[in-house]
Short mmCIF file of C-alpha atoms and ligand atoms in Angstrom, two decimals:
data_model
loop_
_atom_site.label_atom_id
_atom_site.label_comp_id
_atom_site.label_asym_id
_atom_site.label_seq_id
_atom_site.Cartn_x
_atom_site.Cartn_y
_atom_site.Cartn_z
CA MET A 1 -36.18 122.40 -82.10
CA THR A 2 -32.72 123.28 -80.85
CA ILE A 3 -31.22 121.20 -78.07
CA LEU A 4 -28.20 122.23 -76.04
CA VAL A 5 -26.14 119.20 -75.00
CA THR A 6 -23.56 119.87 -72.30
CA GLY A 7 -20.79 117.29 -72.32
CA GLY A 8 -21.83 116.33 -75.85
CA ALA A 9 -18.25 115.42 -76.80
CA GLY A 10 -18.13 112.68 -74.15
CA TYR A 11 -19.04 109.02 -74.43
CA ILE A 12 -22.79 109.02 -73.73
CA GLY A 13 -23.14 112.64 -74.86
CA SER A 14 -21.75 112.04 -78.36
CA HIS A 15 -24.00 109.02 -78.91
CA THR A 16 -27.00 111.05 -77.76
CA VAL A 17 -26.09 113.92 -80.10
CA ARG A 18 -26.18 111.42 -82.95
CA ALA A 19 -29.58 110.07 -81.85
CA LEU A 20 -30.94 113.62 -81.73
CA GLN A 21 -29.62 114.41 -85.20
CA THR A 22 -31.17 111.24 -86.58
CA LYS A 23 -34.51 112.44 -85.20
CA GLY A 24 -34.09 115.79 -86.94
CA TYR A 25 -33.23 118.00 -83.95
CA ASP A 26 -30.81 120.90 -84.26
CA VAL A 27 -28.09 120.30 -81.71
CA ILE A 28 -25.38 122.44 -80.19
CA VAL A 29 -22.75 121.10 -77.86
CA VAL A 30 -20.94 122.74 -74.97
CA ASP A 31 -17.87 120.86 -73.77
CA ASN A 32 -14.61 121.86 -72.10
CA LEU A 33 -12.91 118.85 -73.75
CA SER A 34 -11.35 117.82 -70.43
CA LYS A 35 -12.70 114.31 -71.06
CA GLY A 36 -14.57 114.67 -74.35
CA HIS A 37 -13.18 114.52 -77.89
CA LYS A 38 -13.72 117.11 -80.62
CA GLN A 39 -13.73 114.34 -83.22
CA ALA A 40 -16.78 112.79 -81.58
CA VAL A 41 -18.94 115.81 -82.47
CA GLN A 42 -20.27 116.80 -85.88
CA VAL A 43 -22.46 119.70 -84.75
CA PRO A 44 -21.62 123.25 -83.60
CA LEU A 45 -19.29 122.92 -80.63
CA TYR A 46 -18.72 125.65 -78.06
CA ILE A 47 -15.51 124.87 -76.22
CA GLY A 48 -15.65 126.24 -72.70
CA ASP A 49 -16.50 125.53 -69.12
CA LEU A 50 -19.90 125.71 -67.46
CA SER A 51 -18.26 127.55 -64.57
CA ASP A 52 -17.62 130.45 -66.96
CA ARG A 53 -20.85 132.40 -66.68
CA SER A 54 -20.21 134.83 -69.53
CA PHE A 55 -19.35 131.91 -71.85
CA LEU A 56 -22.58 130.15 -70.93
CA GLU A 57 -24.66 133.31 -71.38
CA LYS A 58 -23.12 133.78 -74.83
CA VAL A 59 -24.22 130.25 -75.85
CA PHE A 60 -27.80 131.00 -74.77
CA ALA A 61 -27.77 134.48 -76.32
CA GLU A 62 -26.57 133.19 -79.70
CA ASN A 63 -29.01 130.28 -79.98
CA GLN A 64 -32.75 129.80 -79.59
CA ILE A 65 -32.45 126.89 -77.19
CA ASP A 66 -35.63 124.92 -76.55
CA ALA A 67 -34.33 122.31 -74.11
CA VAL A 68 -31.12 121.14 -72.48
CA ILE A 69 -29.53 117.72 -71.91
CA HIS A 70 -26.94 118.03 -69.18
CA PHE A 71 -24.15 115.43 -69.26
CA ALA A 72 -21.11 117.54 -68.42
CA ALA A 73 -19.76 116.40 -65.05
CA LEU A 74 -16.94 114.66 -63.30
CA SER A 75 -17.95 111.01 -63.07
CA LEU A 76 -15.30 108.79 -61.47
CA VAL A 77 -16.34 107.22 -58.19
CA GLY A 78 -12.78 106.61 -56.98
CA GLU A 79 -11.61 110.12 -57.81
CA SER A 80 -14.64 111.56 -56.02
CA VAL A 81 -13.62 109.87 -52.78
CA ILE A 82 -10.15 111.42 -52.94
CA ARG A 83 -11.31 114.82 -54.25
CA PRO A 84 -14.81 115.50 -52.88
CA ASP A 85 -14.01 119.22 -53.23
CA LEU A 86 -13.94 118.86 -57.03
CA TYR A 87 -17.11 116.80 -57.21
CA PHE A 88 -19.20 118.96 -54.89
CA GLY A 89 -17.59 122.09 -56.25
CA SER A 90 -17.87 121.58 -59.94
CA ASN A 91 -20.78 119.17 -60.47
CA ILE A 92 -23.14 121.09 -58.23
CA THR A 93 -22.11 124.67 -58.97
CA ASN A 94 -22.06 124.02 -62.73
CA ALA A 95 -25.57 122.57 -62.60
CA LEU A 96 -26.75 125.59 -60.58
CA SER A 97 -25.15 127.97 -63.02
CA LEU A 98 -26.73 126.18 -65.98
CA LEU A 99 -30.17 126.25 -64.34
CA ASP A 100 -29.86 129.94 -63.57
CA VAL A 101 -28.92 130.79 -67.15
CA MET A 102 -31.81 128.60 -68.37
CA ARG A 103 -34.19 130.61 -66.16
CA LYS A 104 -32.78 133.89 -67.46
CA TYR A 105 -33.35 132.80 -71.06
CA GLY A 106 -36.73 131.20 -70.41
CA VAL A 107 -35.62 127.61 -71.11
CA SER A 108 -37.67 125.33 -68.90
CA GLN A 109 -36.97 121.72 -69.92
CA ILE A 110 -33.94 119.67 -68.96
CA VAL A 111 -32.91 116.03 -69.16
CA PHE A 112 -30.33 115.29 -66.51
CA SER A 113 -27.68 112.61 -66.54
CA SER A 114 -27.92 110.85 -63.19
CA THR A 115 -26.65 107.51 -61.97
CA ALA A 116 -27.36 104.24 -60.19
CA ALA A 117 -24.81 105.52 -57.64
CA VAL A 118 -27.59 107.62 -56.04
CA TYR A 119 -28.94 104.41 -54.43
CA GLY A 120 -25.80 103.15 -52.68
CA GLU A 121 -25.84 99.57 -51.39
CA PRO A 122 -29.04 97.97 -52.74
CA MET A 123 -31.63 96.77 -50.23
CA GLU A 124 -33.77 95.30 -52.99
CA VAL A 125 -32.90 93.91 -56.46
CA PRO A 126 -33.87 94.84 -59.12
CA ILE A 127 -33.72 98.40 -57.81
CA PRO A 128 -36.88 100.49 -58.36
CA GLU A 129 -36.72 104.30 -58.51
CA SER A 130 -38.39 104.46 -55.08
CA HIS A 131 -35.43 102.66 -53.45
CA PRO A 132 -33.80 104.66 -50.59
CA LYS A 133 -31.10 107.04 -51.81
CA GLN A 134 -27.97 106.54 -49.74
CA PRO A 135 -24.99 107.12 -52.02
CA THR A 136 -21.71 105.74 -50.74
CA ASN A 137 -19.43 108.23 -52.49
CA PRO A 138 -19.26 111.97 -53.36
CA TYR A 139 -19.96 111.29 -57.05
CA GLY A 140 -23.34 109.69 -56.25
CA GLU A 141 -24.02 112.38 -53.65
CA SER A 142 -23.30 115.18 -56.12
CA LYS A 143 -25.80 113.66 -58.60
CA LEU A 144 -28.41 113.17 -55.87
CA PHE A 145 -28.02 116.78 -54.69
CA ILE A 146 -28.57 117.96 -58.26
CA GLU A 147 -31.72 115.85 -58.49
CA MET A 148 -32.90 117.55 -55.28
CA ILE A 149 -32.04 120.98 -56.70
CA LEU A 150 -33.98 120.13 -59.87
CA GLN A 151 -37.00 119.14 -57.80
CA ARG A 152 -36.93 122.44 -55.92
CA TYR A 153 -36.39 124.44 -59.10
CA ALA A 154 -39.31 122.60 -60.66
CA GLU A 155 -41.57 123.59 -57.76
CA ALA A 156 -40.35 127.16 -57.48
CA PHE A 157 -39.52 128.18 -61.05
CA GLY A 158 -41.58 125.92 -63.30
CA ILE A 159 -38.57 124.14 -64.76
CA ARG A 160 -39.48 120.56 -65.76
CA TYR A 161 -36.86 117.82 -65.67
CA ILE A 162 -36.35 114.14 -66.26
CA ALA A 163 -33.37 112.60 -64.45
CA LEU A 164 -32.07 109.39 -66.01
CA ARG A 165 -30.22 107.06 -63.64
CA TYR A 166 -27.88 104.95 -65.72
CA PHE A 167 -26.59 101.58 -64.67
CA ASN A 168 -23.44 100.39 -66.54
CA ALA A 169 -23.18 102.16 -69.90
CA ALA A 170 -21.31 100.06 -72.46
CA GLY A 171 -20.90 99.37 -76.17
CA ALA A 172 -20.53 101.72 -79.11
CA ASP A 173 -22.53 102.90 -82.10
CA PRO A 174 -22.46 99.98 -84.59
CA LYS A 175 -21.38 102.49 -87.26
CA GLY A 176 -18.00 102.24 -85.55
CA ASP A 177 -16.81 105.85 -85.71
CA ILE A 178 -17.59 106.85 -82.11
CA GLY A 179 -17.07 104.86 -78.94
CA GLU A 180 -15.71 104.81 -75.41
CA ASP A 181 -12.39 106.61 -74.95
CA HIS A 182 -11.71 107.51 -71.32
CA ARG A 183 -8.23 108.55 -70.33
CA PRO A 184 -7.43 106.90 -68.01
CA GLU A 185 -9.86 104.04 -68.65
CA THR A 186 -11.46 102.53 -65.54
CA HIS A 187 -14.47 100.64 -66.95
CA LEU A 188 -14.61 96.89 -67.22
CA ILE A 189 -15.53 96.25 -70.86
CA PRO A 190 -12.98 98.60 -72.46
CA LEU A 191 -10.31 97.32 -70.06
CA VAL A 192 -11.11 93.72 -71.03
CA LEU A 193 -10.85 94.62 -74.73
CA GLN A 194 -7.58 96.49 -74.17
CA ALA A 195 -6.22 93.36 -72.50
CA VAL A 196 -7.35 91.33 -75.53
CA LEU A 197 -5.52 93.78 -77.79
CA GLY A 198 -2.35 93.46 -75.72
CA GLN A 199 -2.52 97.11 -74.64
CA ARG A 200 -2.60 95.93 -71.01
CA ASP A 201 -0.82 92.94 -69.55
CA ARG A 202 -3.86 91.58 -67.75
CA LEU A 203 -7.32 92.42 -66.59
CA GLN A 204 -7.55 92.44 -62.85
CA ILE A 205 -10.77 91.01 -61.41
CA PHE A 206 -11.70 93.16 -58.41
CA GLY A 207 -12.88 90.61 -55.87
CA THR A 208 -13.79 86.93 -56.20
CA ASP A 209 -15.40 86.48 -52.77
CA TYR A 210 -18.67 88.33 -53.30
CA PRO A 211 -21.92 86.56 -52.33
CA THR A 212 -22.77 85.93 -56.00
CA PRO A 213 -22.88 82.64 -57.96
CA ASP A 214 -19.28 82.93 -59.22
CA GLY A 215 -17.94 85.24 -56.51
CA THR A 216 -17.58 88.32 -58.77
CA CYS A 217 -19.80 91.43 -58.90
CA LEU A 218 -22.99 91.49 -60.94
CA ARG A 219 -23.72 94.59 -63.02
CA ASP A 220 -26.51 95.62 -65.37
CA TYR A 221 -24.84 96.57 -68.68
CA ILE A 222 -26.85 98.86 -70.92
CA HIS A 223 -25.94 99.80 -74.49
CA VAL A 224 -25.01 103.44 -75.01
CA ASN A 225 -27.42 103.72 -77.96
CA ASP A 226 -30.26 102.48 -75.74
CA LEU A 227 -29.33 105.19 -73.24
CA SER A 228 -29.32 107.72 -76.11
CA ASP A 229 -32.79 106.63 -77.22
CA ALA A 230 -34.06 107.19 -73.69
CA HIS A 231 -32.75 110.78 -73.71
CA VAL A 232 -34.64 111.52 -76.91
CA LEU A 233 -37.80 109.95 -75.45
CA ALA A 234 -37.39 111.96 -72.26
CA LEU A 235 -37.09 115.19 -74.26
CA GLU A 236 -40.21 114.28 -76.22
CA ALA A 237 -42.07 113.50 -73.00
CA LEU A 238 -41.12 116.90 -71.56
CA ALA A 239 -42.19 118.62 -74.79
CA ASP A 240 -45.55 116.81 -74.44
CA GLY A 241 -45.97 118.21 -70.93
CA ALA A 242 -44.65 115.34 -68.78
CA SER A 243 -44.17 116.06 -65.09
CA SER A 244 -40.74 116.09 -63.53
CA THR A 245 -39.47 112.66 -62.52
CA ALA A 246 -36.54 110.21 -62.56
CA TYR A 247 -36.14 106.90 -64.40
CA ASN A 248 -33.71 104.00 -64.11
CA LEU A 249 -32.08 102.81 -67.32
CA GLY A 250 -30.78 99.26 -67.36
CA ASN A 251 -31.61 95.88 -68.88
CA GLY A 252 -32.77 94.31 -65.62
CA ARG A 253 -30.21 91.50 -65.77
CA GLY A 254 -26.97 91.19 -63.85
CA PHE A 255 -23.82 89.78 -65.45
CA SER A 256 -20.77 88.83 -63.41
CA VAL A 257 -17.27 90.08 -64.15
CA ARG A 258 -16.37 86.51 -65.13
CA LYS A 259 -19.36 86.32 -67.50
CA VAL A 260 -18.26 89.58 -69.17
CA ILE A 261 -14.75 88.15 -69.65
CA GLU A 262 -16.11 84.86 -71.01
CA THR A 263 -18.43 86.72 -73.43
CA ALA A 264 -15.57 88.96 -74.58
CA GLU A 265 -13.51 85.83 -75.30
CA LYS A 266 -16.37 84.42 -77.36
CA VAL A 267 -16.89 87.68 -79.27
CA THR A 268 -13.20 88.33 -79.99
CA GLY A 269 -12.09 84.71 -80.38
CA ARG A 270 -9.12 85.52 -78.13
CA LEU A 271 -8.22 84.86 -74.52
CA VAL A 272 -8.39 87.57 -71.87
CA PRO A 273 -5.36 87.36 -69.57
CA VAL A 274 -6.66 87.84 -66.00
CA ASP A 275 -5.44 88.24 -62.45
CA GLU A 276 -7.68 87.78 -59.46
CA GLY A 277 -7.27 90.71 -57.08
CA PRO A 278 -8.91 92.19 -53.99
CA ARG A 279 -12.25 93.96 -53.97
CA ARG A 280 -12.33 97.59 -55.13
CA PRO A 281 -13.55 99.74 -52.23
CA GLY A 282 -17.11 100.96 -52.64
CA ASP A 283 -18.27 98.28 -55.12
CA PRO A 284 -21.65 96.78 -54.17
CA ALA A 285 -21.96 93.05 -54.96
CA VAL A 286 -25.02 93.47 -57.19
CA LEU A 287 -26.44 96.47 -59.10
CA VAL A 288 -29.42 95.66 -61.30
CA ALA A 289 -32.11 98.08 -62.41
CA SER A 290 -35.81 97.81 -62.66
CA SER A 291 -36.52 99.95 -65.73
CA ASP A 292 -40.20 99.09 -65.90
CA ARG A 293 -41.25 102.72 -65.46
CA ALA A 294 -39.10 103.93 -68.38
CA VAL A 295 -40.61 101.18 -70.53
CA GLN A 296 -44.18 101.96 -69.51
CA GLU A 297 -44.06 105.74 -69.28
CA LEU A 298 -41.47 106.72 -71.91
CA GLY A 299 -42.17 103.82 -74.28
CA TRP A 300 -38.46 102.92 -74.05
CA GLN A 301 -37.42 99.60 -75.61
CA PRO A 302 -33.73 98.63 -75.44
CA ARG A 303 -32.55 97.48 -78.89
CA PHE A 304 -29.14 96.09 -77.88
CA ALA A 305 -30.07 94.27 -74.66
CA ASP A 306 -27.96 91.20 -75.27
CA LEU A 307 -24.52 91.20 -73.58
CA GLU A 308 -22.86 89.62 -76.61
CA THR A 309 -24.20 92.38 -78.88
CA ILE A 310 -23.10 95.05 -76.43
CA ILE A 311 -19.57 93.66 -76.29
CA ALA A 312 -19.47 93.07 -80.07
CA THR A 313 -20.21 96.76 -80.75
CA ALA A 314 -17.54 97.79 -78.23
CA TRP A 315 -15.08 95.38 -79.88
CA ASN A 316 -15.87 96.84 -83.31
CA TRP A 317 -14.83 100.27 -81.97
CA HIS A 318 -11.77 99.17 -80.00
CA LYS A 319 -10.21 96.92 -82.60
CA ASN A 320 -10.55 99.58 -85.31
CA ASN A 321 -9.55 102.46 -83.01
CA PRO A 322 -7.11 100.91 -80.53
CA ASN A 323 -5.85 104.34 -79.53
CA GLY A 324 -9.30 105.91 -79.38
CA PHE A 325 -9.93 109.24 -81.05
CA GLN A 326 -6.93 110.69 -82.83
CA GLU A 327 -6.27 114.12 -81.31
N1 UDP B 401 -14.00 95.62 -62.53
C1 UDP B 401 -12.97 94.68 -62.45
N2 UDP B 401 -11.75 95.01 -62.95
C2 UDP B 401 -11.49 96.23 -63.53
C3 UDP B 401 -12.55 97.18 -63.62
C4 UDP B 401 -13.79 96.83 -63.11
O1 UDP B 401 -13.16 93.59 -61.93
O2 UDP B 401 -10.35 96.46 -63.94
C5 UDP B 401 -15.33 95.28 -62.01
C6 UDP B 401 -15.83 96.23 -60.94
O3 UDP B 401 -15.41 95.80 -59.66
C7 UDP B 401 -17.34 96.13 -61.12
C8 UDP B 401 -17.52 95.85 -62.60
O4 UDP B 401 -16.25 95.38 -63.06
O5 UDP B 401 -17.84 95.02 -60.41
C9 UDP B 401 -17.91 97.08 -63.40
O6 UDP B 401 -17.02 98.12 -63.07
P1 UDP B 401 -16.97 99.49 -63.88
O7 UDP B 401 -15.84 100.30 -63.33
O8 UDP B 401 -16.97 99.19 -65.33
O9 UDP B 401 -18.36 100.17 -63.56
P2 UDP B 401 -19.07 100.57 -62.17
O10 UDP B 401 -19.88 99.36 -61.78
O11 UDP B 401 -18.00 100.92 -61.19
O12 UDP B 401 -19.92 101.71 -62.53
#
């Protein structure tokens, strides 16, 4: 089976490509390399943008694609607030373009990279998939709109999809040759490790007055390889005839920013220099997933659920590749 992975040179994409290869799938990647890294991919890579229709058609014409995993998207909450035009423009139109080319070439199965940001401020924790969807930023809205488009395309055109709503992706493949390399970096665990390495003066804690036990936000950190496993399981479910649906992917436990820092200190044996700062706009106090449905229906079993293991795999990547992928 040949799987097209859009955004396969990115963080979660490149780990999923590896999981697919391990399972014996043929994989091709489409990536515009705006955020992704060529070095992260060891399969055929088409460099180009999903907004380029003739490029996309060429990829489908040259390969017998059986199913698609769609990662490629802009994914920074803060940026989406300042540039909603980019997020609505590119995330939604690129997904539409991809779906239309899939229809033209008779490809009817897609796994879609969605997000916990579709829920907005939680009314219930852990958050089940049925929770109201009230995103608080254009990034979450763009992903929710695409889920709605997928649902309509499923009804009208027979496309089947599984949307996977990630909580906080973290960690790196224990092999150590691929990992998280965002430029600029905005995510907590890599920022903590960069502070440990002296690449940043200090880690700023965004808010210490949240209604949580230690005053800092609680997040559900999920290992990138566990996310990758879920994509493979979702593809297999679709191949077995599963109906279209969405699943949360998290560990079901919330860790505070302070707990992440403390665990990083334990893992690295070094101190994390910190500053306590104001809240970051748009951050809910608590985001924790209920992933019971993914466990029951996909047979998903996280292998790296422990926070210390997650941080240790990230540390293994960062300390050996302090400057990320070498361009
Ligand atoms: N955070 C922080 N300092 C930073 C970056 C993040 O205190 O420099 C906090 C952030 O407020 C949130 C948690 O760490 O509570 C995880 O943030 P991240 O950006 O990694 O993921 P998000 O939850 O936004 O998807």
